[in-house]
Coordinates of C-alpha atoms and ligand atoms in Angstrom, one line a residue:
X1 CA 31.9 -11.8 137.0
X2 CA 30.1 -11.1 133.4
X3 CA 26.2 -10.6 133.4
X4 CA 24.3 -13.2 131.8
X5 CA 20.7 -12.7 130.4
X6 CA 17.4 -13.1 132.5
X7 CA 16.4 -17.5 132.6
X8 CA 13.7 -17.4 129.8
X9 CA 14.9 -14.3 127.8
X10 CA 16.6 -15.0 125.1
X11 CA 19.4 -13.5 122.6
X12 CA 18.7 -14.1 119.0
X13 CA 22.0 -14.1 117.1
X14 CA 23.1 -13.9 113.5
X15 CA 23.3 -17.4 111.8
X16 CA 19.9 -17.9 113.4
X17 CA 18.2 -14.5 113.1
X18 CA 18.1 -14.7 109.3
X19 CA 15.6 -17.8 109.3
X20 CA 13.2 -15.2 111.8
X21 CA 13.8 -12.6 109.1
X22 CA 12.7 -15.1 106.5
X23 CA 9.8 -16.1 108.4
X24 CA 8.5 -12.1 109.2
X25 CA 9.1 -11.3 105.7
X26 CA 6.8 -14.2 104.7
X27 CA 4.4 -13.5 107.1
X28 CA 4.5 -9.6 106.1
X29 CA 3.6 -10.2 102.3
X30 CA 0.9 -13.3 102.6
X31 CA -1.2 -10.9 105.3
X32 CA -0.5 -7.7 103.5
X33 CA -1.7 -9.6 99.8
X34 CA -4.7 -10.5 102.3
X35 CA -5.8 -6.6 103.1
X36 CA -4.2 -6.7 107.1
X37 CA -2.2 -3.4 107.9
X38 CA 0.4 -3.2 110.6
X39 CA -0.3 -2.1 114.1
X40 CA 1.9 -1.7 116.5
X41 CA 1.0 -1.2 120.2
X42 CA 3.0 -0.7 123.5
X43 CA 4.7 -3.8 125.3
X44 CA 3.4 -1.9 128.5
X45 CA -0.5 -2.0 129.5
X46 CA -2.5 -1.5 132.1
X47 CA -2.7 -4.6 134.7
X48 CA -6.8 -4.1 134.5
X49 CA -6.5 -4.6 130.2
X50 CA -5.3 -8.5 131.0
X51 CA -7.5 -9.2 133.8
X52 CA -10.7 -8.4 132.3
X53 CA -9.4 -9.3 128.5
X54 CA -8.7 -12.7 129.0
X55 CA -10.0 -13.9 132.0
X56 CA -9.5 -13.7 136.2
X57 CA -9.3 -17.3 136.6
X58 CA -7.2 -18.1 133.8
X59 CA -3.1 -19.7 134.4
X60 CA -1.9 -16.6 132.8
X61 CA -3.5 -14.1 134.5
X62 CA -3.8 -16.0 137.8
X63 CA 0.0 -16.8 137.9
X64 CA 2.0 -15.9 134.6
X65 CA 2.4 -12.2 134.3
X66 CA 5.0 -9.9 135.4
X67 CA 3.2 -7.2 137.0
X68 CA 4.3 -4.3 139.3
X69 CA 3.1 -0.9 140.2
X70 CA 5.2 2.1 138.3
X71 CA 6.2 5.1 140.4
X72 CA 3.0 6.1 141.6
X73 CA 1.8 2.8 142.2
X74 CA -0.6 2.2 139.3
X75 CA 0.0 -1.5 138.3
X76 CA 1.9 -2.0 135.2
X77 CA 1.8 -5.2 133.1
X78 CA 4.6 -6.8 130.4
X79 CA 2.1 -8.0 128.0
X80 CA 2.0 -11.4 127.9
X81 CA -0.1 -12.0 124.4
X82 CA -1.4 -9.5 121.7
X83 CA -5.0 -9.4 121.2
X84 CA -6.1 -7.3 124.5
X85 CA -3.8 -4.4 123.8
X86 CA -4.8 -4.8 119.6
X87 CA -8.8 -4.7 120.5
X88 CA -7.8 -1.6 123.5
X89 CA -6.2 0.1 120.4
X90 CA -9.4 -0.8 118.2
X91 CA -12.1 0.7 121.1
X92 CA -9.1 3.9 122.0
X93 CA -8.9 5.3 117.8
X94 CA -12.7 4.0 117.0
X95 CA -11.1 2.1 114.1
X96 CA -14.5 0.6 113.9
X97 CA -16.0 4.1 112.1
X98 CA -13.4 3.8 109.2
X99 CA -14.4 0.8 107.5
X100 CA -16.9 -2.3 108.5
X101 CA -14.2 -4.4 108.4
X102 CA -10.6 -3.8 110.0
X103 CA -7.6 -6.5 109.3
X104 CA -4.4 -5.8 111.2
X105 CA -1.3 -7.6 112.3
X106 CA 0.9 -7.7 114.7
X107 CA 4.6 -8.6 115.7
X108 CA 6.9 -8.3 118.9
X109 CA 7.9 -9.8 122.3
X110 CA 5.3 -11.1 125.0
X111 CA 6.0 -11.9 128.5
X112 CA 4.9 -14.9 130.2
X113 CA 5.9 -15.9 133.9
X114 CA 6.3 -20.0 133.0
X115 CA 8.6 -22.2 133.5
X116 CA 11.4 -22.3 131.2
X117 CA 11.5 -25.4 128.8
X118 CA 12.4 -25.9 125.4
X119 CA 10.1 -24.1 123.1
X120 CA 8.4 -22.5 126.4
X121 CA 10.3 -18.5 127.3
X122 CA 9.6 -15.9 129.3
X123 CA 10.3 -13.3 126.5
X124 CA 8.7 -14.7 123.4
X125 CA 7.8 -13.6 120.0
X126 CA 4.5 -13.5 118.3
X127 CA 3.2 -12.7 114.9
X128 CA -0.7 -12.3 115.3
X129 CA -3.3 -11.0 113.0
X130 CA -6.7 -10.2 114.1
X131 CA -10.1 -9.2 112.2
X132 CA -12.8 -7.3 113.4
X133 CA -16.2 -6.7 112.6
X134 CA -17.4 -9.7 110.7
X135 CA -19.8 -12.5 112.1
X136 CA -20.0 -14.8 108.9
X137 CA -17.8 -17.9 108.8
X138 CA -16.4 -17.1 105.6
X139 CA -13.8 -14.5 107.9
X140 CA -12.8 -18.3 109.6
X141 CA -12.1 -20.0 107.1
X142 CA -10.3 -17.2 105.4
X143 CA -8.4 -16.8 108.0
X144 CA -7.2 -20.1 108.9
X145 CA -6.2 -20.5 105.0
X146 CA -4.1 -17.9 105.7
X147 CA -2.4 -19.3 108.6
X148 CA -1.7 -22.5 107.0
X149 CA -0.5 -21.2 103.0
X150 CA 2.1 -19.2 105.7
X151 CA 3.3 -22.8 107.0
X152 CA 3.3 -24.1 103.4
X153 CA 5.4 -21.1 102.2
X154 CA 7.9 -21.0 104.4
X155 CA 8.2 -25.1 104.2
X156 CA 7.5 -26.0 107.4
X157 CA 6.2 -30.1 107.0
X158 CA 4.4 -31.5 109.3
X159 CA 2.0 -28.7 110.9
X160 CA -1.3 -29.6 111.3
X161 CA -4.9 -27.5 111.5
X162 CA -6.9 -28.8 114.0
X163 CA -10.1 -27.1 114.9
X164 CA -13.0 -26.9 117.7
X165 CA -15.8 -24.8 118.8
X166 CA -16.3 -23.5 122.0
X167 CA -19.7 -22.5 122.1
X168 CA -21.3 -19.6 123.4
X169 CA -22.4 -17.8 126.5
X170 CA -25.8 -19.9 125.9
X171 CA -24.8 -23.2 125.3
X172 CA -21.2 -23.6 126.8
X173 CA -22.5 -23.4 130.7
X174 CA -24.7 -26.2 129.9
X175 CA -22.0 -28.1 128.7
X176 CA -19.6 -27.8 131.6
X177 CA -22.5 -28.5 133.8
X178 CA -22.7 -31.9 132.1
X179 CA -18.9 -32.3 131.7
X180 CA -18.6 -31.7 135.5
X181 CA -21.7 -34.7 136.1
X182 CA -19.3 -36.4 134.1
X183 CA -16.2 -35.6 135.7
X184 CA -17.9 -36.4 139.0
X185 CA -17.9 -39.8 138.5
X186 CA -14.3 -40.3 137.2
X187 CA -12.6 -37.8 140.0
X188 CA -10.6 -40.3 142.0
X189 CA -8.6 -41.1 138.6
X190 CA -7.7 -37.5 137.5
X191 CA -4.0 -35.4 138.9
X192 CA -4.4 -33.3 142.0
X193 CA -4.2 -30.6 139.7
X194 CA -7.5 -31.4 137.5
X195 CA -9.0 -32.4 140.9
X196 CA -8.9 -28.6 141.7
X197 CA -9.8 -27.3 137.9
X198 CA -13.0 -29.6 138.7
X199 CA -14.7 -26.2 140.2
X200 CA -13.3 -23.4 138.7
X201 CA -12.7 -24.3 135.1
X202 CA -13.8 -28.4 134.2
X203 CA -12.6 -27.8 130.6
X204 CA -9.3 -27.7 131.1
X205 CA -9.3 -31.2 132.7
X206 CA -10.0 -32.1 129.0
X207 CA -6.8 -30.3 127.9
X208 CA -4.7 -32.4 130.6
X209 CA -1.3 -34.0 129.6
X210 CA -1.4 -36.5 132.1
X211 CA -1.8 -39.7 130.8
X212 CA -4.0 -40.7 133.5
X213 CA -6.2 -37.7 133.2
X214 CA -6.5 -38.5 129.2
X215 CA -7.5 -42.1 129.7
X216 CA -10.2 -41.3 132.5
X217 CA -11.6 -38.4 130.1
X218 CA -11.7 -40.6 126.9
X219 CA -15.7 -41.0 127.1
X220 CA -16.2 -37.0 128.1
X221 CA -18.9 -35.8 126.3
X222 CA -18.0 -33.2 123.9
X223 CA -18.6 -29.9 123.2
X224 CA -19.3 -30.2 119.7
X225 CA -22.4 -32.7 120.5
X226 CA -23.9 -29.9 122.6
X227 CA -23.7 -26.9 120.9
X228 CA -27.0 -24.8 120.5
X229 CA -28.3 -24.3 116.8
X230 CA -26.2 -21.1 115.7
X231 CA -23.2 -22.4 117.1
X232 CA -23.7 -25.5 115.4
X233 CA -24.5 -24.0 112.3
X234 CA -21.5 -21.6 112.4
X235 CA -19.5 -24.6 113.1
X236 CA -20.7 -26.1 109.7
X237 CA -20.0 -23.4 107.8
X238 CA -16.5 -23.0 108.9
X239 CA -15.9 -26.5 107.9
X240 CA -17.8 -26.4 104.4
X241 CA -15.9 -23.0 103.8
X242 CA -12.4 -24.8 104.6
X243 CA -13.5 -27.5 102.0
X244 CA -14.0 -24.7 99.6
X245 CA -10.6 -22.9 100.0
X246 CA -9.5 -26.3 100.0
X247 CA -7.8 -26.2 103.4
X248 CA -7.0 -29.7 105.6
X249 CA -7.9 -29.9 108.6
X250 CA -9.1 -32.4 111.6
X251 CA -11.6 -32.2 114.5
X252 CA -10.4 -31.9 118.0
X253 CA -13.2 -31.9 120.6
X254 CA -10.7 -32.0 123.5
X255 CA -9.1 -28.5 122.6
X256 CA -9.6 -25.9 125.1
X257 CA -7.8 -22.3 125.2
X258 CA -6.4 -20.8 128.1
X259 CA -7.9 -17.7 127.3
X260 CA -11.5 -16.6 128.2
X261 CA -13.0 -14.7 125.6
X262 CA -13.5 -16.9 123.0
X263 CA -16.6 -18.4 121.7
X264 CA -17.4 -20.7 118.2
X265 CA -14.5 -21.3 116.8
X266 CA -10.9 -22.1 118.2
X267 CA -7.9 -23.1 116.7
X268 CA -4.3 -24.9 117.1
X269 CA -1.8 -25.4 114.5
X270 CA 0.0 -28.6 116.1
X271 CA 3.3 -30.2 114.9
X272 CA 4.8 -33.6 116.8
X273 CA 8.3 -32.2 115.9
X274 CA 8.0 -29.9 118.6
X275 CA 7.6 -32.0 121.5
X276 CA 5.3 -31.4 124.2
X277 CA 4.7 -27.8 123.5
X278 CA 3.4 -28.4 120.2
X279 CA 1.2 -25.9 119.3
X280 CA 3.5 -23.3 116.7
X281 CA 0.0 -21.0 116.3
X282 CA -3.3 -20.9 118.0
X283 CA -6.4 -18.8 118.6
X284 CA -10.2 -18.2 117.8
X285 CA -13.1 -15.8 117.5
X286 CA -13.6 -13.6 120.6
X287 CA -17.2 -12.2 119.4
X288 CA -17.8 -10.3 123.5
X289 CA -14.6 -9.1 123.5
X290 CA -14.6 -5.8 121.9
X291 CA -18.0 -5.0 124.0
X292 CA -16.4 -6.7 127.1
X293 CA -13.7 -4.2 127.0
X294 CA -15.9 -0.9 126.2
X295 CA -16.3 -1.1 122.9
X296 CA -18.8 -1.0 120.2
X297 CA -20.3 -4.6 119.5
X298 CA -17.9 -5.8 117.3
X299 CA -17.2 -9.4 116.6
X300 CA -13.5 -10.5 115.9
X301 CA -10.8 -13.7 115.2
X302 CA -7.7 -14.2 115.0
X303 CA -4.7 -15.8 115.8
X304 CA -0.9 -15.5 116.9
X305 CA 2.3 -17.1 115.9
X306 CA 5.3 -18.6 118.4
X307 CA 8.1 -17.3 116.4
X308 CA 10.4 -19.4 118.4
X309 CA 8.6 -22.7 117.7
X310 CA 7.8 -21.9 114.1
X311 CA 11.5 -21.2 113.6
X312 CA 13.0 -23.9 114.8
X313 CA 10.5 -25.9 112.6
X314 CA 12.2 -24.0 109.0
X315 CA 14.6 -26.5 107.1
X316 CA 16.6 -24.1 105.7
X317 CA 19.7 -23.4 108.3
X318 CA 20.8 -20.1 109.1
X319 CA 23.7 -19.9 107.2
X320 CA 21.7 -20.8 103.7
X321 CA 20.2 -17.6 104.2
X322 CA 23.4 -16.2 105.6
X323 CA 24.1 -13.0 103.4
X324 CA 27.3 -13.1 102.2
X325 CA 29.3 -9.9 101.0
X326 CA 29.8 -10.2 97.2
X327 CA 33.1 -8.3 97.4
X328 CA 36.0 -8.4 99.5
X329 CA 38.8 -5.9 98.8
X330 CA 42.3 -7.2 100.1
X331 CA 45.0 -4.3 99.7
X332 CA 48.7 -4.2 100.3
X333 CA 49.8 -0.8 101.1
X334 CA 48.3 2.5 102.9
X335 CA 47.2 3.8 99.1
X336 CA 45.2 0.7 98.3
X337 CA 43.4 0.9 101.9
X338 CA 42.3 4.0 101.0
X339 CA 41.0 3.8 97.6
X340 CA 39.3 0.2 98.9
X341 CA 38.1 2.8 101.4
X342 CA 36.6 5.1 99.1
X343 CA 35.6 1.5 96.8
X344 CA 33.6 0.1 99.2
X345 CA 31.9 2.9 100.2
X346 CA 30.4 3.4 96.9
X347 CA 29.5 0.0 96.5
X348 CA 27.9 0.0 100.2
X349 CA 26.1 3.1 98.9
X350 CA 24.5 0.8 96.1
X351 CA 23.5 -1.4 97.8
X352 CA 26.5 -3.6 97.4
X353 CA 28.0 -5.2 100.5
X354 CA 31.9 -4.8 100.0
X355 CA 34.0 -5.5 102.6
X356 CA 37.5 -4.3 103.3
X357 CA 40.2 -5.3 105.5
X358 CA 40.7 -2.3 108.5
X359 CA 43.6 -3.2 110.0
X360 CA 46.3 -3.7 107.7
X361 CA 46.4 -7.7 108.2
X362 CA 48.7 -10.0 105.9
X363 CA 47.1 -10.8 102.5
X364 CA 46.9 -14.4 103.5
X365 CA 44.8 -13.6 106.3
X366 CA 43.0 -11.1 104.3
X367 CA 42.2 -14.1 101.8
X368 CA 41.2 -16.2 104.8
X369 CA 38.5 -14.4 106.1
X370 CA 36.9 -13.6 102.4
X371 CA 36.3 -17.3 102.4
X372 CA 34.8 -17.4 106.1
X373 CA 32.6 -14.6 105.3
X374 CA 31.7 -16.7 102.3
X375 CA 32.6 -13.7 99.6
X376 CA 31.6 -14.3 96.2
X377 CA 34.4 -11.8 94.8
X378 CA 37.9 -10.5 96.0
X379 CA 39.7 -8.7 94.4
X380 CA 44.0 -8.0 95.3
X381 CA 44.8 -4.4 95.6
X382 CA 48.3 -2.9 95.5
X383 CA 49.9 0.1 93.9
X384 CA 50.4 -1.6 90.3
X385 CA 47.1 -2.2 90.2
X386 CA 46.0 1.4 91.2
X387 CA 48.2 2.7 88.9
X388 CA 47.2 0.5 85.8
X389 CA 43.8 0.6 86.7
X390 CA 43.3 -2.9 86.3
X391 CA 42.8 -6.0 88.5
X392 CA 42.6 -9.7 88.8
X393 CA 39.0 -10.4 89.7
X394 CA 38.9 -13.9 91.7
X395 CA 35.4 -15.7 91.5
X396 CA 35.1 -17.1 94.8
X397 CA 32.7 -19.8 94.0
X398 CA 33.4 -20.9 90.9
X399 CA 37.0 -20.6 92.0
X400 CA 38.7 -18.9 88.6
X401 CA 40.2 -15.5 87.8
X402 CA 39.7 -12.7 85.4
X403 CA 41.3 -9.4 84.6
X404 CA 39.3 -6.8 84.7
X405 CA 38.9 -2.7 84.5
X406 CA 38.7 -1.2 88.3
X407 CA 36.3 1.1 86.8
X408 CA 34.0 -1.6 86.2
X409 CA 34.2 -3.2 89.0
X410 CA 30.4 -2.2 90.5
X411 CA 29.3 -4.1 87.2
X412 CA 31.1 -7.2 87.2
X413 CA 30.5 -7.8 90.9
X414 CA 26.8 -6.7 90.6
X415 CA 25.3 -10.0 89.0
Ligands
HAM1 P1 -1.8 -18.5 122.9 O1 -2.2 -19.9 122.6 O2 -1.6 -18.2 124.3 O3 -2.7 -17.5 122.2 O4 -0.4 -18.3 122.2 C1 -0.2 -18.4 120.8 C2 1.1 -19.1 120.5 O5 2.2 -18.4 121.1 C3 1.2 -20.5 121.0 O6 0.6 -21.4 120.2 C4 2.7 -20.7 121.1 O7 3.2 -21.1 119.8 C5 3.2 -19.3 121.4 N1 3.6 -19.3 122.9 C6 2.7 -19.1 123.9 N2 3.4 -19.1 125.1 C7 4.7 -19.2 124.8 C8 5.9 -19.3 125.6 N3 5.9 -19.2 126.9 N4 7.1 -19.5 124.9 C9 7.1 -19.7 123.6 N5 6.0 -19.6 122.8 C10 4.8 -19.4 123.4 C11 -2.6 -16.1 122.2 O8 -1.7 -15.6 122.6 C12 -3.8 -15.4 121.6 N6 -3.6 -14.0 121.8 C13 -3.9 -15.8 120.1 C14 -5.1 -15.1 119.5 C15 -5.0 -14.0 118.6 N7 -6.3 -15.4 119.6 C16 -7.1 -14.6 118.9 N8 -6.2 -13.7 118.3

């Protein structure tokens, strides 16, 4: 019997890789033009990095990572999102000393223990970016520009900025106390499930899909009416700052993370087309986090990318951005195989893809797979033709012929 991949991992195959490739090259030049480097970090952590990076009582820590001890027991764990290891790697090579200000991106898999669905993996890609060591509200709204011109680049309709603040360690306590007075007196309409969030984490009861659950919560009181004055203020300037760059966006009281270290601002980029798990990108500002996890006071935002769900979202199909080879070599005859040999090599050497046929196939089946590999030139090779030097040249596309000199055969297949 044939091994089949792991439920939630998932093969990426070419027809559909080339859209990802689109999308990472995107991605690559808008957040290099914006001054982020490239980091790259292990996809192996410590267990301890998750726990106290994003939170002991949060779903992924609490029940989503895959986690086991390495060979002398010290526990090992898959990452399941980006920013913990990015920030360790900030605090481990003092980044902080080379510049005020450090902008780096991120891409790769994460690992999350969930159940399988579509647009929800085990083995997932990210693209994050993160930026440390600024406080103002102009890094927000720069930021989150940057994060939607990505969307508008790549054409992805439909995907849609919605922002919320999360307060602080000051005033977000006092809010869940009065959310939870709230909650009190609506309990008997919520799910089992927010009936237990109730005393460990009342927010996410706001974040419920349940219908019930949203219907009971609809008069919730909401963050953004209880934020103390510098959260409010930050809040403001985010928005005023979004007006400047000229960046939509709505207001959605109701969104919580399901990550603990952020405070002020948080973000989702939502689109319907994806169903249930709508969110394509999401994140925040995690001012504590650098300090939480040994670091240097440092305040920092960012965000990360589902690659999966932001690629199924591109238009274009795979095959449009297919390459196709722009020269396929058919030959009669053991001499023409190997100066197509020799041919194609050059070609390939380049930068040309030329493709040959190996294995000494009939020329009608030679022709056939030119036109499934979607060649723009083939060319017939036999021993007249080496000997005269000369060729007929098809144009696959526009579907006419012309004879031309073998020795300028780079040139003419080049355009
Ligand atoms: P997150 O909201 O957990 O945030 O994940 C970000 C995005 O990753 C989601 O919006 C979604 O598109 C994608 N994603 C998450 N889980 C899955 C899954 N199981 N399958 C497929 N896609 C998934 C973070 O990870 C934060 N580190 C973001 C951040 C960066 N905050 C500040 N900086």
């Amino acid at each position: 019997m044939g091994i089949n991949a792991i439920r939630g991992f998932n093969d990426i195959l070419p027809g559909e890789v080339e859209k990802w490739q689109f999308f990472e090259e995107a991605a690559r030049n808008l957040f290099e033009s914006f001054g982020f480097s490239e980091v790259r970090v292990p996809i192996l952590e410590k267990t301890e990095l998750f726990v106290r990076g994003i939170g002991e009582a949060t779903d992924i820590v609490e029940k989503e990572m895959f986690t086991f001890p390495d060979r002398h027991g010290e526990m090992m764990t898959l990452r399941p999102e980006g920013t913990a290891p990015v920030v360790r790697a900030f605090i481990e090579h003092s980044m902080h000393a080379a510049d005020q200000v450090t902008k780096l991106y991120y891409t790769g898999p994460m690992f999350r223990y969930e159940r399988p669905q579509k647009g929800r993996y085990r083995q997932f890609y990210q693209i994050g970016a993160e930026i440390f060591g600024v406080e103002n509200p102009i890094a927000d709204a720069e930021v989150l520009s940057m994060l939607t011109e990505l969307f508008r680049r790549t054409g992805i309709k439909g995907a849609e900025l919605q922002i919320n603040s999360l307060g602080c360690k000051e005033c977000r306590p006092l809010y869940k106390e009065l959310l939870l007075d709230f909650l009190k007196t609506i309990a008997d309409k919520l799910c089992p499930d927010c009936q237990r969030r109730l005393n460990h984490n009342p927010l996410r009861v706001l974040d419920c899909k349940n219908d019930g659950c949203s219907d009971a919560t609809k008069d919730a009181p909401s963050i953004i009416d209880n934020l103390c004055e510098r959260c409010n203020s930050h809040f403001k300037e985010v928005k005023a700052n979004l007006d400047t760059l000229g960046t939509v966006y709505s207001i959605n009281h109701r969104m919580v993370r399901g990550l603990d270290y952020y405070q002020k601002t948080t973000f989702e980029i939502v689109c319907t087309a994806l169903g249930s798990q709508n969110a394509v990108a999401a994140g925040g500002r995690y001012d504590g986090l650098v300090k939480d996890l040994g670091g240097p006071e440092t305040p920092g935002l960012g965000f990360a990318i589902g690659l999966e769900r932001a690629v199924s979202l591109i238009e274009l199909t795979g095959k449009s951005l297919l390459k196709r080879p722009a020269l396929f070599i058919a030959t009669v005859g053991e001499q023409a195989r190997k100066w197509a040999l020799k041919a194609k090599y050059e070609l390939n050497l380049k930068g040309i893809w030329a493709e040959i046929d190996y294995e000494g196939k009939s020329i009608k089946s030679q022709m056939r797979r030119a036109d499934k590999l979607g060649a723009r030139f083939a060319v017939v090779i036999g021993d007249s033709e080496i000997s005269s030097g000369s060729a007929i040249l098809k144009n696959m596309v526009e579907h006419s012929d012309k004879e031309i000199n073998l020795s300028s055969l780079t040139e003419k297949v080049s355009i």
